[in-house]
Short mmCIF file of C-alpha atoms in Angstrom, two decimals:
data_model
loop_
_atom_site.label_atom_id
_atom_site.label_comp_id
_atom_site.label_asym_id
_atom_site.label_seq_id
_atom_site.Cartn_x
_atom_site.Cartn_y
_atom_site.Cartn_z
CA LEU D 1 0.14 -0.02 0.04
CA ARG D 2 2.99 2.85 0.76
CA SER D 3 4.50 1.19 -2.51
CA ALA D 4 1.28 2.68 -4.86
CA LEU D 5 0.72 5.25 -2.75
CA ARG D 6 4.06 6.75 -3.07
CA ILE D 7 3.74 5.54 -6.43
CA THR D 8 0.45 7.71 -6.87
CA VAL D 9 1.14 10.48 -5.44
CA SER D 10 5.10 10.91 -7.34
CA ALA D 11 3.27 10.68 -10.28
CA LEU D 12 0.51 12.81 -9.94
CA ILE D 13 3.58 15.51 -9.25
CA ALA D 14 5.21 14.69 -11.78
CA VAL D 15 2.38 15.26 -14.37
CA LEU D 16 1.78 18.53 -12.83
CA VAL D 17 5.30 19.47 -13.10
CA THR D 18 5.71 18.84 -17.07
CA VAL D 19 1.85 20.55 -17.63
CA THR D 20 3.08 23.81 -15.95
CA ALA D 21 6.82 23.24 -17.06
CA GLY D 22 5.90 22.48 -20.88
CA GLY D 23 2.58 24.52 -21.29
CA ASP D 24 1.00 22.63 -24.50
CA TYR D 25 4.25 21.32 -25.35
CA PHE D 26 6.43 18.80 -23.30
CA PRO D 27 7.36 15.89 -25.70
CA HIS D 28 8.30 12.79 -24.39
CA GLY D 29 6.56 13.57 -21.12
CA HIS D 30 6.64 9.40 -20.32
CA TRP D 31 10.25 9.46 -19.68
CA THR D 32 8.94 11.16 -16.52
CA ILE D 33 6.95 8.40 -15.26
CA VAL D 34 9.01 5.60 -16.59
CA THR D 35 11.65 7.11 -14.68
CA ILE D 36 9.10 7.21 -11.29
CA PHE D 37 8.75 3.55 -11.84
CA THR D 38 12.58 3.04 -12.68
CA VAL D 39 13.84 4.28 -9.15
CA ARG D 40 10.91 2.98 -6.80
CA GLN D 41 12.42 0.56 -5.13
CA ALA D 42 12.68 -1.72 -2.28
CA ASP D 43 14.09 0.89 0.32
CA ALA D 44 14.98 4.29 0.36
CA GLY D 45 18.30 3.80 0.00
CA ALA D 46 18.00 1.85 -2.88
CA SER D 47 16.05 4.31 -4.61
CA LEU D 48 18.66 7.20 -3.57
CA ARG D 49 21.27 5.15 -5.14
CA LYS D 50 19.04 3.83 -9.00
CA SER D 51 18.34 7.71 -8.70
CA ILE D 52 21.90 9.00 -9.00
CA GLN D 53 22.73 6.57 -11.45
CA ARG D 54 19.84 7.55 -13.57
CA VAL D 55 20.81 10.95 -13.88
CA ILE D 56 24.58 10.42 -14.74
CA GLY D 57 24.09 8.05 -17.02
CA THR D 58 21.65 10.13 -18.81
CA LEU D 59 23.81 13.19 -18.48
CA ILE D 60 26.67 11.21 -20.17
CA GLY D 61 24.49 9.73 -22.83
CA GLY D 62 22.50 13.07 -23.33
CA GLY D 63 25.82 15.26 -23.86
CA LEU D 64 27.91 13.12 -25.97
CA GLY D 65 25.23 12.30 -27.96
CA ILE D 66 24.85 16.48 -28.44
CA LEU D 67 27.99 16.61 -29.42
CA VAL D 68 28.42 13.67 -31.80
CA VAL D 69 25.32 14.74 -33.58
CA VAL D 70 26.77 18.83 -33.98
CA ALA D 71 30.63 17.57 -34.46
CA PHE D 72 29.59 15.13 -37.29
CA VAL D 73 26.39 14.68 -38.35
CA ASP D 74 27.35 15.99 -41.66
CA ILE D 75 30.09 13.54 -42.36
CA PRO D 76 27.81 10.34 -42.42
CA ALA D 77 30.91 8.14 -43.42
CA PHE D 78 32.14 8.15 -40.09
CA TYR D 79 28.80 9.63 -37.89
CA VAL D 80 27.44 6.12 -38.80
CA PRO D 81 30.83 4.08 -37.45
CA LEU D 82 30.89 6.23 -35.03
CA LEU D 83 27.63 5.68 -33.81
CA GLY D 84 27.77 1.59 -33.36
CA ALA D 85 31.54 1.86 -31.85
CA VAL D 86 30.19 4.44 -29.27
CA VAL D 87 27.29 1.95 -29.02
CA ALA D 88 29.30 -1.04 -28.52
CA VAL D 89 31.76 0.42 -25.95
CA GLY D 90 29.20 1.06 -23.76
CA ILE D 91 27.19 -2.61 -24.22
CA PHE D 92 30.84 -4.03 -23.10
CA ALA D 93 31.39 -1.58 -20.27
CA SER D 94 27.76 -2.48 -19.24
CA PHE D 95 28.63 -6.16 -18.67
CA THR D 96 32.19 -5.11 -17.53
CA THR D 97 32.19 -1.96 -15.02
CA SER D 98 31.03 -2.00 -11.75
CA ALA D 99 27.91 0.45 -12.33
CA PRO D 100 26.53 -1.47 -15.23
CA TYR D 101 23.42 0.67 -15.36
CA VAL D 102 24.69 3.82 -15.80
CA MET D 103 26.51 2.10 -19.13
CA LEU D 104 23.42 0.67 -20.27
CA LEU D 105 21.32 3.73 -19.64
CA GLY D 106 23.90 6.01 -21.15
CA SER D 107 23.99 3.77 -24.14
CA LEU D 108 20.41 4.19 -24.66
CA THR D 109 20.09 7.63 -23.97
CA PHE D 110 22.86 8.14 -26.78
CA VAL D 111 21.07 5.71 -29.31
CA LEU D 112 18.01 7.92 -28.52
CA VAL D 113 19.54 11.42 -29.61
CA THR D 114 21.82 10.19 -32.31
CA PHE D 115 19.26 7.97 -34.17
CA VAL D 116 18.66 11.13 -37.16
CA PRO D 117 18.98 10.26 -40.82
CA PRO D 118 22.49 11.26 -41.75
CA GLY D 119 23.62 14.97 -42.79
CA SER D 120 20.29 16.53 -41.61
CA GLY D 121 18.17 16.82 -37.84
CA ALA D 122 20.63 17.90 -35.68
CA PRO D 123 18.60 20.94 -34.03
CA GLU D 124 15.70 17.82 -33.38
CA ALA D 125 18.34 15.54 -31.83
CA VAL D 126 19.72 18.16 -29.47
CA GLU D 127 16.04 19.55 -28.36
CA THR D 128 15.93 15.40 -27.96
CA GLY D 129 18.83 15.42 -25.26
CA LEU D 130 17.76 18.23 -23.84
CA TRP D 131 14.14 17.31 -23.10
CA ARG D 132 15.52 13.77 -22.04
CA ILE D 133 17.64 15.19 -19.34
CA LEU D 134 14.60 17.19 -18.35
CA ALA D 135 12.30 14.47 -18.33
CA ILE D 136 14.94 12.19 -16.08
CA ALA D 137 15.42 14.73 -13.65
CA ILE D 138 11.46 15.60 -13.02
CA GLY D 139 10.95 12.27 -12.93
CA VAL D 140 14.49 11.61 -10.15
CA ILE D 141 13.03 14.37 -8.28
CA CYS D 142 9.23 13.54 -8.05
CA GLY D 143 9.71 9.69 -7.60
CA THR D 144 13.16 9.06 -4.99
CA GLY D 145 11.53 12.61 -3.18
CA ALA D 146 8.50 10.59 -2.17
CA GLN D 147 10.12 7.47 -1.51
CA LEU D 148 12.44 9.38 0.80
CA PHE D 149 9.57 11.35 2.52
CA LEU D 150 6.58 9.50 2.22
CA TRP D 151 6.26 6.25 4.23
CA PRO D 152 10.17 5.96 3.73
CA ASP D 153 11.40 2.17 3.97
CA ASP D 154 14.38 2.62 5.47
CA PRO D 155 17.32 0.21 4.65
CA GLU D 156 19.28 0.22 8.48
CA ALA D 157 16.44 -0.93 9.97
CA LYS D 158 15.81 -3.29 7.42
CA LEU D 159 19.24 -4.58 7.93
CA ARG D 160 18.85 -4.77 11.87
CA ALA D 161 15.98 -7.00 11.44
CA ALA D 162 17.54 -9.48 9.21
CA LEU D 163 20.69 -9.89 11.15
CA ALA D 164 18.11 -10.27 14.18
CA GLY D 165 16.61 -12.59 12.84
CA ARG D 166 19.34 -14.81 11.20
CA LEU D 167 20.76 -14.21 15.24
CA ALA D 168 17.21 -15.73 16.43
CA SER D 169 17.99 -18.46 13.67
CA VAL D 170 20.98 -19.90 15.32
CA THR D 171 19.39 -19.19 18.46
CA LYS D 172 16.77 -22.00 17.61
CA VAL D 173 19.11 -24.22 16.39
CA MET D 174 21.83 -23.80 19.77
CA ARG D 175 18.42 -24.71 21.60
CA ALA D 176 17.02 -27.58 20.08
CA LEU D 177 20.93 -28.86 19.68
CA ALA D 178 20.86 -28.61 23.69
CA ILE D 179 17.73 -30.41 23.78
CA LEU D 180 18.83 -33.10 21.87
CA GLU D 181 21.93 -33.95 23.82
CA GLY D 182 19.08 -34.15 27.47
CA GLY D 183 17.98 -37.24 25.00
CA ASP D 184 14.92 -35.74 23.05
CA SER D 185 15.25 -36.71 19.33
CA THR D 186 12.22 -34.41 17.98
CA ALA D 187 13.70 -30.94 18.62
CA LEU D 188 15.78 -30.63 15.73
CA SER D 189 12.60 -31.35 13.41
CA GLN D 190 11.57 -28.17 14.29
CA VAL D 191 14.93 -26.54 12.64
CA THR D 192 15.43 -26.98 9.41
CA ALA D 193 18.35 -26.13 6.62
CA PRO D 194 16.14 -24.00 4.44
CA THR D 195 14.38 -22.03 6.57
CA LEU D 196 18.71 -20.86 7.99
CA ALA D 197 19.83 -20.39 4.59
CA GLY D 198 16.95 -18.34 2.91
CA ASP D 199 18.63 -14.95 3.22
CA ASP D 200 22.16 -15.20 1.49
CA LEU D 201 24.86 -12.52 2.39
CA SER D 202 24.20 -10.86 -1.01
CA THR D 203 20.78 -9.65 0.25
CA GLN D 204 22.72 -8.18 4.01
CA LEU D 205 25.59 -6.55 2.13
CA ASP D 206 22.87 -4.96 -0.32
CA LEU D 207 20.82 -3.47 1.98
CA LEU D 208 24.09 -2.57 3.80
CA ALA D 209 25.54 -0.56 0.41
CA ASN D 210 21.42 1.45 0.55
CA ALA D 211 21.93 2.03 4.60
CA GLU D 212 25.12 3.96 3.68
CA ALA D 213 23.40 5.59 0.68
CA ARG D 214 20.93 6.66 2.87
CA HIS D 215 22.49 7.50 5.82
CA PRO D 216 26.27 8.43 4.56
CA SER D 217 27.48 9.02 8.20
CA LEU D 218 27.34 5.19 8.18
CA ARG D 219 30.13 5.05 6.00
CA ARG D 220 32.45 5.67 8.79
CA ARG D 221 32.03 2.47 10.44
CA HIS D 222 31.92 0.85 7.06
CA THR D 223 34.45 -2.10 8.05
CA GLU D 224 32.60 -2.77 11.45
CA GLN D 225 29.55 -3.21 9.61
CA LEU D 226 30.70 -5.22 7.22
CA ALA D 227 32.54 -7.66 9.80
CA LEU D 228 29.16 -7.94 11.71
CA ILE D 229 26.95 -8.93 8.38
CA VAL D 230 30.42 -11.83 7.58
CA GLU D 231 30.46 -13.10 11.04
CA VAL D 232 26.62 -13.62 11.22
CA ASP D 233 26.66 -15.13 8.38
CA ARG D 234 29.34 -17.73 9.39
CA LEU D 235 27.33 -18.38 12.14
CA VAL D 236 24.75 -19.26 10.12
CA THR D 237 26.33 -21.63 7.75
CA THR D 238 27.64 -23.38 10.96
CA ALA D 239 24.46 -23.68 12.28
CA VAL D 240 22.92 -25.30 9.00
CA TRP D 241 25.89 -27.08 8.87
CA LEU D 242 25.31 -28.57 12.53
CA VAL D 243 21.13 -28.89 11.21
CA ASN D 244 22.57 -31.01 8.20
CA GLY D 245 25.63 -33.26 9.47
CA ALA D 246 24.55 -34.61 13.20
CA PRO D 247 20.82 -34.93 13.07
CA ASP D 248 21.23 -37.54 15.62
CA GLY D 249 22.64 -35.60 18.07
CA ALA D 250 26.33 -37.19 17.84
CA ILE D 251 27.53 -33.36 17.33
CA ALA D 252 26.84 -32.40 21.23
CA PRO D 253 30.15 -33.18 22.65
CA THR D 254 31.76 -30.77 19.39
CA LEU D 255 29.65 -27.85 20.51
CA GLY D 256 31.14 -28.55 23.96
CA PHE D 257 27.90 -29.26 26.11
CA GLN D 258 28.20 -31.23 29.30
CA SER D 259 25.87 -34.08 29.96
#
């Protein structure tokens, strides 16, 4: 419900802004709405990261596209191969760099701006690039603003809850093993390995990155928090191993339990 309300409110605001800014003429206004859906992520930090990447990709692709059109559109023999080369490099970078979305969106924006008949259409291409940058900016401001200020989902709180849940799962295993040591062989049947391993380490690391984007002050303790996440994951992995490897109770002595 919160997500639906955020999208609805931000889309309405974006429509009002585009109508006010463009009057009877605001081309490609759908880019604004598409941007709102694009920056809508699972939490406020992820939305902020996505919006920054979208703005950077649009500026790079739009700016480079305008520059190429203005400089080379009248030289078709050079212009067409240049478009292919730039797009090829952008797609390759989207698979090999640490910012794939930036490179992919930059390539897409570059194509949208430069896809004009060779030898003509330079003013139209420049206009398309500028309108796209404006539309994306409006969508990012409206969409990300809604994510940050309208019933936001805080990634830091989600990370704490996830870690607490994983530690609670480990606690259940330890209690089950203690009961197993006492002679009750049914205790471990209530704790299964899939329950423990259902949340992988990458999810916690993504939440940490989102939390640091949402709360930059957390970056000062990045190493400590990273160590905490990794150690909790090791505890969970050990608990899964205990459940799967010794269901008959033979593992109890290795845990240090005394009869």
